[in-house]
Coordinates of N, CA and C in Angstrom, one line a residue:
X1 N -11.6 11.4 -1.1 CA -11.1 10.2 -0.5 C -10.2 9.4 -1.4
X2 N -9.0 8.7 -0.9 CA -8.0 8.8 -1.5 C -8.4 6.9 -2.0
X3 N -9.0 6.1 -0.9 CA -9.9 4.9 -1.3 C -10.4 4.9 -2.6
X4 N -11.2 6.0 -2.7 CA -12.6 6.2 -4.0 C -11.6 6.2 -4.9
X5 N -10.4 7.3 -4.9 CA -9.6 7.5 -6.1 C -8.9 6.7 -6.5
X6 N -8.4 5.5 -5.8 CA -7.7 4.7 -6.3 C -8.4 3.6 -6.8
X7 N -10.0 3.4 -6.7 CA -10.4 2.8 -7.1 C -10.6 2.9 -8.5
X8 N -10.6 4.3 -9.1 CA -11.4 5.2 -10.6 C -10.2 4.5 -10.9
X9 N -9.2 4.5 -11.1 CA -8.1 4.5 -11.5 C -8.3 3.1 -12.0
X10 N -9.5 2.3 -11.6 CA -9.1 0.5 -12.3 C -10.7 0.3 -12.6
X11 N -11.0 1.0 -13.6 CA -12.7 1.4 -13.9 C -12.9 0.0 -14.4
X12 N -12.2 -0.9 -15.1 CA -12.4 -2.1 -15.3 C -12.8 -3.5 -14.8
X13 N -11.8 -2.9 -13.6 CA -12.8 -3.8 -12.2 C -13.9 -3.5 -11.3
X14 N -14.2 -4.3 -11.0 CA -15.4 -4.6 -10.2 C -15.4 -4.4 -9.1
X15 N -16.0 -3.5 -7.9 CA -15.5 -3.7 -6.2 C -16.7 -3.4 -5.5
X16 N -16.1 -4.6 -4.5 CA -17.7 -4.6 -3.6 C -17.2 -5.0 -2.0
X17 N -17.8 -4.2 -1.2 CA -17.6 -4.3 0.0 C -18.8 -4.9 0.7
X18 N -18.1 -6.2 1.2 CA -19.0 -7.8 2.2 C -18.8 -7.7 3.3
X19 N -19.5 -7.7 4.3 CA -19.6 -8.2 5.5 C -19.5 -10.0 5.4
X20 N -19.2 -10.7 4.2 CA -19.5 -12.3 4.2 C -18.3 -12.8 3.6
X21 N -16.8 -12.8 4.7 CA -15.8 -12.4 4.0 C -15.2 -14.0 4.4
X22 N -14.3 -14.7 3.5 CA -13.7 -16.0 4.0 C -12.9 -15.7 5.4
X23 N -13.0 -16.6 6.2 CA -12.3 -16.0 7.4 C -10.6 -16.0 7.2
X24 N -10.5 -14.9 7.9 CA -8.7 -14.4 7.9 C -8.9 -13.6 6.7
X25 N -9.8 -13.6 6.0 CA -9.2 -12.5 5.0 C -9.8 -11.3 4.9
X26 N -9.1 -10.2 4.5 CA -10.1 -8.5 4.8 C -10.0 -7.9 3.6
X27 N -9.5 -9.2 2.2 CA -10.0 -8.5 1.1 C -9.8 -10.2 0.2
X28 N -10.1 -9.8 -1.0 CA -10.1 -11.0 -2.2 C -10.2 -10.4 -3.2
X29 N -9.2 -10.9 -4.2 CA -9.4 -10.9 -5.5 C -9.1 -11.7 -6.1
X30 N -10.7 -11.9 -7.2 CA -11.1 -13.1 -8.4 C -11.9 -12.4 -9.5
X31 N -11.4 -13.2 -10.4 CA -11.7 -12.6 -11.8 C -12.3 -11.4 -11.5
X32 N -11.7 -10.3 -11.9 CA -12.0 -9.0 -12.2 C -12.4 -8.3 -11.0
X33 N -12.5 -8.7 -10.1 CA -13.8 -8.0 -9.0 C -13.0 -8.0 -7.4
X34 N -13.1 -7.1 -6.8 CA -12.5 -6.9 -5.5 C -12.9 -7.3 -4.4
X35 N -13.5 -7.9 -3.5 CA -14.4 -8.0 -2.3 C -13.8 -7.0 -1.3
X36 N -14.1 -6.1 -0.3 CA -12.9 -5.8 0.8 C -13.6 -6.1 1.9
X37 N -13.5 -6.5 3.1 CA -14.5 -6.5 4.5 C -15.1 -5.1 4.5
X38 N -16.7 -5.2 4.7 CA -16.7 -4.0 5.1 C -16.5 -3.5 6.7
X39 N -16.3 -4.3 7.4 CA -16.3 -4.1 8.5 C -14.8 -3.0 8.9
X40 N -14.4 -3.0 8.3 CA -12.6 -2.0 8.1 C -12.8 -0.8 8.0
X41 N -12.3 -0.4 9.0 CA -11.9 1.2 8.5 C -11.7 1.7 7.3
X42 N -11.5 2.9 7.0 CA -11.5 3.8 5.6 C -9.9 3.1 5.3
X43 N -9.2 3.7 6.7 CA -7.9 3.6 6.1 C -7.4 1.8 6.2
X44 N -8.0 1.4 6.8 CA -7.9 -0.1 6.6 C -8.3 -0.8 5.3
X45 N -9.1 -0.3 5.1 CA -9.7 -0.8 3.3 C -9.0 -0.3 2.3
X46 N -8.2 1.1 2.3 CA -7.7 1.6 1.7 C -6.1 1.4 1.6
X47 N -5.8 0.5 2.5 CA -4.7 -0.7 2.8 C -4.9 -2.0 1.9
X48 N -6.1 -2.5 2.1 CA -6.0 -3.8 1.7 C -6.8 -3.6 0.7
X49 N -7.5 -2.9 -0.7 CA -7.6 -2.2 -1.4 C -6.5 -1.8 -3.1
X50 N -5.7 -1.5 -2.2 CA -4.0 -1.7 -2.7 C -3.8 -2.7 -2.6
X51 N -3.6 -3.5 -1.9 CA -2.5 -4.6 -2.0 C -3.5 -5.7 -3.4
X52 N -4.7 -5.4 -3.0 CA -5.7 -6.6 -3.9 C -5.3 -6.0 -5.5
X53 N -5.6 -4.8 -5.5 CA -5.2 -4.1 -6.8 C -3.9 -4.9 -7.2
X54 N -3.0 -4.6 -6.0 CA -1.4 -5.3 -6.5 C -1.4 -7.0 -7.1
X55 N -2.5 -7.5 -6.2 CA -3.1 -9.0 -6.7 C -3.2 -9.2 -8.4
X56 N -4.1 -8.2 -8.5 CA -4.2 -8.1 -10.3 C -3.7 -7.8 -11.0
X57 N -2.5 -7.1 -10.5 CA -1.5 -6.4 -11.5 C 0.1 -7.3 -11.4
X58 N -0.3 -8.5 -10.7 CA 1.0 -9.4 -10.6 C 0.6 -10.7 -10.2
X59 N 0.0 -11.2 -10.1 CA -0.4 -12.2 -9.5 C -1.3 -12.9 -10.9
X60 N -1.4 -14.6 -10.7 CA -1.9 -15.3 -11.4 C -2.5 -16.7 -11.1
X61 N -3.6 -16.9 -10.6 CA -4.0 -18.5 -10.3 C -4.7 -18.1 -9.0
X62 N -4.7 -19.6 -8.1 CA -5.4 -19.0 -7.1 C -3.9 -19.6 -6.1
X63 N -4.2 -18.5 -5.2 CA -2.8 -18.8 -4.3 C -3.5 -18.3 -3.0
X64 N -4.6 -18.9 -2.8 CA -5.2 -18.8 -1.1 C -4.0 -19.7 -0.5
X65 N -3.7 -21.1 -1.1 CA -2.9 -21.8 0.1 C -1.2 -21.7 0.4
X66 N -1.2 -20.7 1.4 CA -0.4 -20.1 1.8 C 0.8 -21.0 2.4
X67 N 0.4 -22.4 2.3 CA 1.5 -23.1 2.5 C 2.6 -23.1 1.5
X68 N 2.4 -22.8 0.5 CA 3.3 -23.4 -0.5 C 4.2 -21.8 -0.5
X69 N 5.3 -22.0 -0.9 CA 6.2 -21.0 -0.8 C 5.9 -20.1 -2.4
X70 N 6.1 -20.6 -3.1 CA 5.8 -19.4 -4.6 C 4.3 -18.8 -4.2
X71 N 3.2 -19.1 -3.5 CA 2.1 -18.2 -3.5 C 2.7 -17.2 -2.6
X72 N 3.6 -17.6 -1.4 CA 3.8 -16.7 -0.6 C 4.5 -15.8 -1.1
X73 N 5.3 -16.0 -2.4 CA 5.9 -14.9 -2.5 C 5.2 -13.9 -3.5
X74 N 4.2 -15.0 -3.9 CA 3.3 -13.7 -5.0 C 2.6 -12.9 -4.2
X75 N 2.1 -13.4 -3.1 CA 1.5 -12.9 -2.3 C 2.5 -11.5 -1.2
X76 N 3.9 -11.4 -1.2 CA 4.6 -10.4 -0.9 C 5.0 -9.7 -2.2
X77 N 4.5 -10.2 -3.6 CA 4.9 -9.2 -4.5 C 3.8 -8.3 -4.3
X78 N 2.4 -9.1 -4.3 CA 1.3 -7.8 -4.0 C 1.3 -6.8 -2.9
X79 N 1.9 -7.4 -2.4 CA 2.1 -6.0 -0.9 C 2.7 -5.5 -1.3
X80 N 3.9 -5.9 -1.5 CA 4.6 -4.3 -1.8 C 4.5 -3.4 -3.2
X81 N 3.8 -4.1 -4.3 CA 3.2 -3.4 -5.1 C 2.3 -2.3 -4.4
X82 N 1.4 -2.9 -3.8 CA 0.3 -2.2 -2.6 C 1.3 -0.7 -2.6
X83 N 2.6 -1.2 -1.5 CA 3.0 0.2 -0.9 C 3.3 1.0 -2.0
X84 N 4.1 0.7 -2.4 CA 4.7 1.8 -3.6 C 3.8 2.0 -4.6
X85 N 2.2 1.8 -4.6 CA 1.3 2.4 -5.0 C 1.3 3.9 -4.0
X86 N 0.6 3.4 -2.7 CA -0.2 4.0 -2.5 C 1.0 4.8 -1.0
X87 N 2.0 4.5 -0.9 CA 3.0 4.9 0.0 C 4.6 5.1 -1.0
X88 N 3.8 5.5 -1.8 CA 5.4 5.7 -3.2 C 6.4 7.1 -2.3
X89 N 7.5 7.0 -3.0 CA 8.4 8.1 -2.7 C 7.9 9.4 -3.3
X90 N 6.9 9.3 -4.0 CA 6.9 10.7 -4.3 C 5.2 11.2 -3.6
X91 N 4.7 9.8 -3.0 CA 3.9 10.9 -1.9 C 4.6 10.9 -1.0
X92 N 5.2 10.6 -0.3 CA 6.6 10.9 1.1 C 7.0 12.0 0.6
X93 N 7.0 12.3 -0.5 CA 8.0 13.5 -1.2 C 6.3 14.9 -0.8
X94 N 5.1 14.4 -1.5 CA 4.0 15.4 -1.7 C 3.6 15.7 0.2
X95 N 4.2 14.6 1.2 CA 3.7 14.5 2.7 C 4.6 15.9 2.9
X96 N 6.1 16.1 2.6 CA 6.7 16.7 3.0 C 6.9 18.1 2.8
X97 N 6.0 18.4 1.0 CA 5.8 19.2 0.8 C 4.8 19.9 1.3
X98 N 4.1 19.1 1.6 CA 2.6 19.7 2.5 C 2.3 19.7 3.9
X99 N 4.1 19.4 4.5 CA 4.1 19.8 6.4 C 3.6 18.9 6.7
X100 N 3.3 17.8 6.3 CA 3.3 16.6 6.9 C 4.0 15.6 7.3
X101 N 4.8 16.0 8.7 CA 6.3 15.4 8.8 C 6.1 14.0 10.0
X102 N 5.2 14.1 10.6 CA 5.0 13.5 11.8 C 4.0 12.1 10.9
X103 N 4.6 10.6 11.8 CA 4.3 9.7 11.3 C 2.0 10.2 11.3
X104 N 1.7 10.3 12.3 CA 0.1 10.4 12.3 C -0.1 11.4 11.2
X105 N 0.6 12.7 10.8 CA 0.1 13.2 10.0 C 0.0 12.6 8.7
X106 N 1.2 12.0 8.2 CA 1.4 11.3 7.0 C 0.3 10.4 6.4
X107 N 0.4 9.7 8.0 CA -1.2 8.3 8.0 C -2.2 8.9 7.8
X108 N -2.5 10.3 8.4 CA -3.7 10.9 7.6 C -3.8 11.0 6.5
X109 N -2.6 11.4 6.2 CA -2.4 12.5 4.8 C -3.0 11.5 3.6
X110 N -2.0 10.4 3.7 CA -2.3 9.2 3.0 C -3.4 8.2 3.1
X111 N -3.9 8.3 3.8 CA -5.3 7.4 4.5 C -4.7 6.0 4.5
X112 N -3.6 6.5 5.2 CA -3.1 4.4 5.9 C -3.0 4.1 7.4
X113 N -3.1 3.1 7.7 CA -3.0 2.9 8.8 C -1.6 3.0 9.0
X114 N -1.1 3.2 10.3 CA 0.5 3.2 10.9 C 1.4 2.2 10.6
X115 N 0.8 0.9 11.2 CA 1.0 0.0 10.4 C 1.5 -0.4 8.8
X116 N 1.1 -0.1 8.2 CA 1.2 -0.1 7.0 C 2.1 1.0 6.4
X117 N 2.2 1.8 7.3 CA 3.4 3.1 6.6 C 4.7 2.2 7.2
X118 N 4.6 2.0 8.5 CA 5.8 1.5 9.0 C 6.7 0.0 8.3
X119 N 5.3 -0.6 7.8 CA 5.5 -2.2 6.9 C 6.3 -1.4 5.3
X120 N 5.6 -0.3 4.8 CA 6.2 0.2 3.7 C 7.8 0.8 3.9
X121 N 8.0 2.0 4.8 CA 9.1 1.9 4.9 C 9.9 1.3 5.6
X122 N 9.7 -0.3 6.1 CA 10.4 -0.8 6.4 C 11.1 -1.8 5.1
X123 N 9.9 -2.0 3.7 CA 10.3 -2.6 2.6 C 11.3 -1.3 1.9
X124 N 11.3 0.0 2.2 CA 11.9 1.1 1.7 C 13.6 0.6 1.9
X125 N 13.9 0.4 3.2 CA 14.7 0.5 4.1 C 15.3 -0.9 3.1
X126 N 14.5 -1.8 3.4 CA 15.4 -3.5 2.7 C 16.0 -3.2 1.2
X127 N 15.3 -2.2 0.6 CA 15.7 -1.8 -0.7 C 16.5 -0.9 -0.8
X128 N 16.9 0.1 0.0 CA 17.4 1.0 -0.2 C 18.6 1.3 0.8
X129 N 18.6 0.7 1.6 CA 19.4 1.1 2.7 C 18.5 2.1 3.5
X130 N 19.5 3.3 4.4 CA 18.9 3.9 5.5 C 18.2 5.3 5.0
X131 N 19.1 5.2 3.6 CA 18.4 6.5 2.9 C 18.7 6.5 1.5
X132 N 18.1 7.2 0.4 CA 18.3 7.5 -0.7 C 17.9 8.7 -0.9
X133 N 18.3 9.2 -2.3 CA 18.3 10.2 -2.7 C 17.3 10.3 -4.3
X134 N 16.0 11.0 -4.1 CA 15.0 10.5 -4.7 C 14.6 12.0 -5.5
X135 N 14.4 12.3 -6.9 CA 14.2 13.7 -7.3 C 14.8 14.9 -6.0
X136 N 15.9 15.1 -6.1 CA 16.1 15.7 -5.0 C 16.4 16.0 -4.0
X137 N 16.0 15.3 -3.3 CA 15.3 14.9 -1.9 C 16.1 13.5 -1.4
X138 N 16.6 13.9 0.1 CA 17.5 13.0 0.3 C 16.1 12.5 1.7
X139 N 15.6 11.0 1.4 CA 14.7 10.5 2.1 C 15.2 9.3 3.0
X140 N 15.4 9.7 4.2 CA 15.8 8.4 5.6 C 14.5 7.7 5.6
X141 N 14.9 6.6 6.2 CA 14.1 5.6 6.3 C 14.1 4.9 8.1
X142 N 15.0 5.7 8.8 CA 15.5 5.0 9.9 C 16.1 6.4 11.1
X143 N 15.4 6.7 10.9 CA 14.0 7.2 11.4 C 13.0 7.9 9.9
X144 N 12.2 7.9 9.8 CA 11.6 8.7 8.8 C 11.9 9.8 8.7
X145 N 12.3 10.6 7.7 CA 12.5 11.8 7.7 C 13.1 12.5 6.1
X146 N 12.4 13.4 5.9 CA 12.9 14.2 4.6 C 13.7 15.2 4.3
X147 N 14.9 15.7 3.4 CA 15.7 16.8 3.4 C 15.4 17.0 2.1
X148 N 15.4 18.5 1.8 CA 14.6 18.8 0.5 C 16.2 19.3 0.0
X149 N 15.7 19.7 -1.4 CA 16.6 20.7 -2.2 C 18.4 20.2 -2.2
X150 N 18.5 18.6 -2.6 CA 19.4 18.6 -2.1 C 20.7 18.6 -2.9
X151 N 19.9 18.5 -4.3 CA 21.1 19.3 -5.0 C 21.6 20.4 -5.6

């Protein structure tokens, strides 16, 4: 499970899955330790999972109140840290080597929700344009889609 493994990866933190979650939120991170709803799917946890990891690896203070514009944006640096964790170019690159071309397979492949592939390469897209050229590999974004061996 690609959840479990991303978790080994931050042996330093602490993570614990609550049914006793602040309302609106389906994860938290404070000092050292993860909360995620347990109520969430595998691949829903393993969405917001990421992004909390991205919390601690960018983020600083407490920025619950979402009014203020700098939390919001720390709060968009953790997301997209999130994707390009756990929706990087070079698993798009590992989806493609392994026939995984169709948006459901990918979401399996990756254990994301649809959602959340479509939120990542849509941040792909704002960074890159319609396509780039990544090890190789010439990767669209608009429609998804990979061309190997491309130079």
């Amino acid at each position: 499970m690609l959840y479990e493994a991303l978790m080994s990866q931050y042996k330093h933190l602490t993570f614990k899955e609550s049914l006793l979650m602040p309302k609106g939120l389906s994860g938290l991170y404070i000092d050292h330790q993860i909360i995620i709803n347990k109520r969430l799917s595998l691949y829903e946890k393993h969405c917001v999972l990421a992004e909390e990891i991205g919390h601690y690896e960018t983020t600083y203070g407490d920025i619950t109140n979402l009014e203020s514009v700098s939390n919001q944006k720390l709060e968009l640096t953790a997301r997209r840290w999130g994707y390009e964790k756990i929706v990087s170019l070079d698993k798009l690159i590992e989806c493609y080597v392994a026939d995984q071309r169709t948006e459901e397979d990918i979401c399996t492949f990756l254990e994301i929700t649809p959602q959340y592939l479509y939120s990542a390469i849509d941040r792909y897209r704002q960074r890159y344009g319609l396509s780039t050229i990544y090890k190789g590999y010439r990767i669209f974004f608009d429609p998804l889609n990979i061309k190997g061996d491309f130079f």
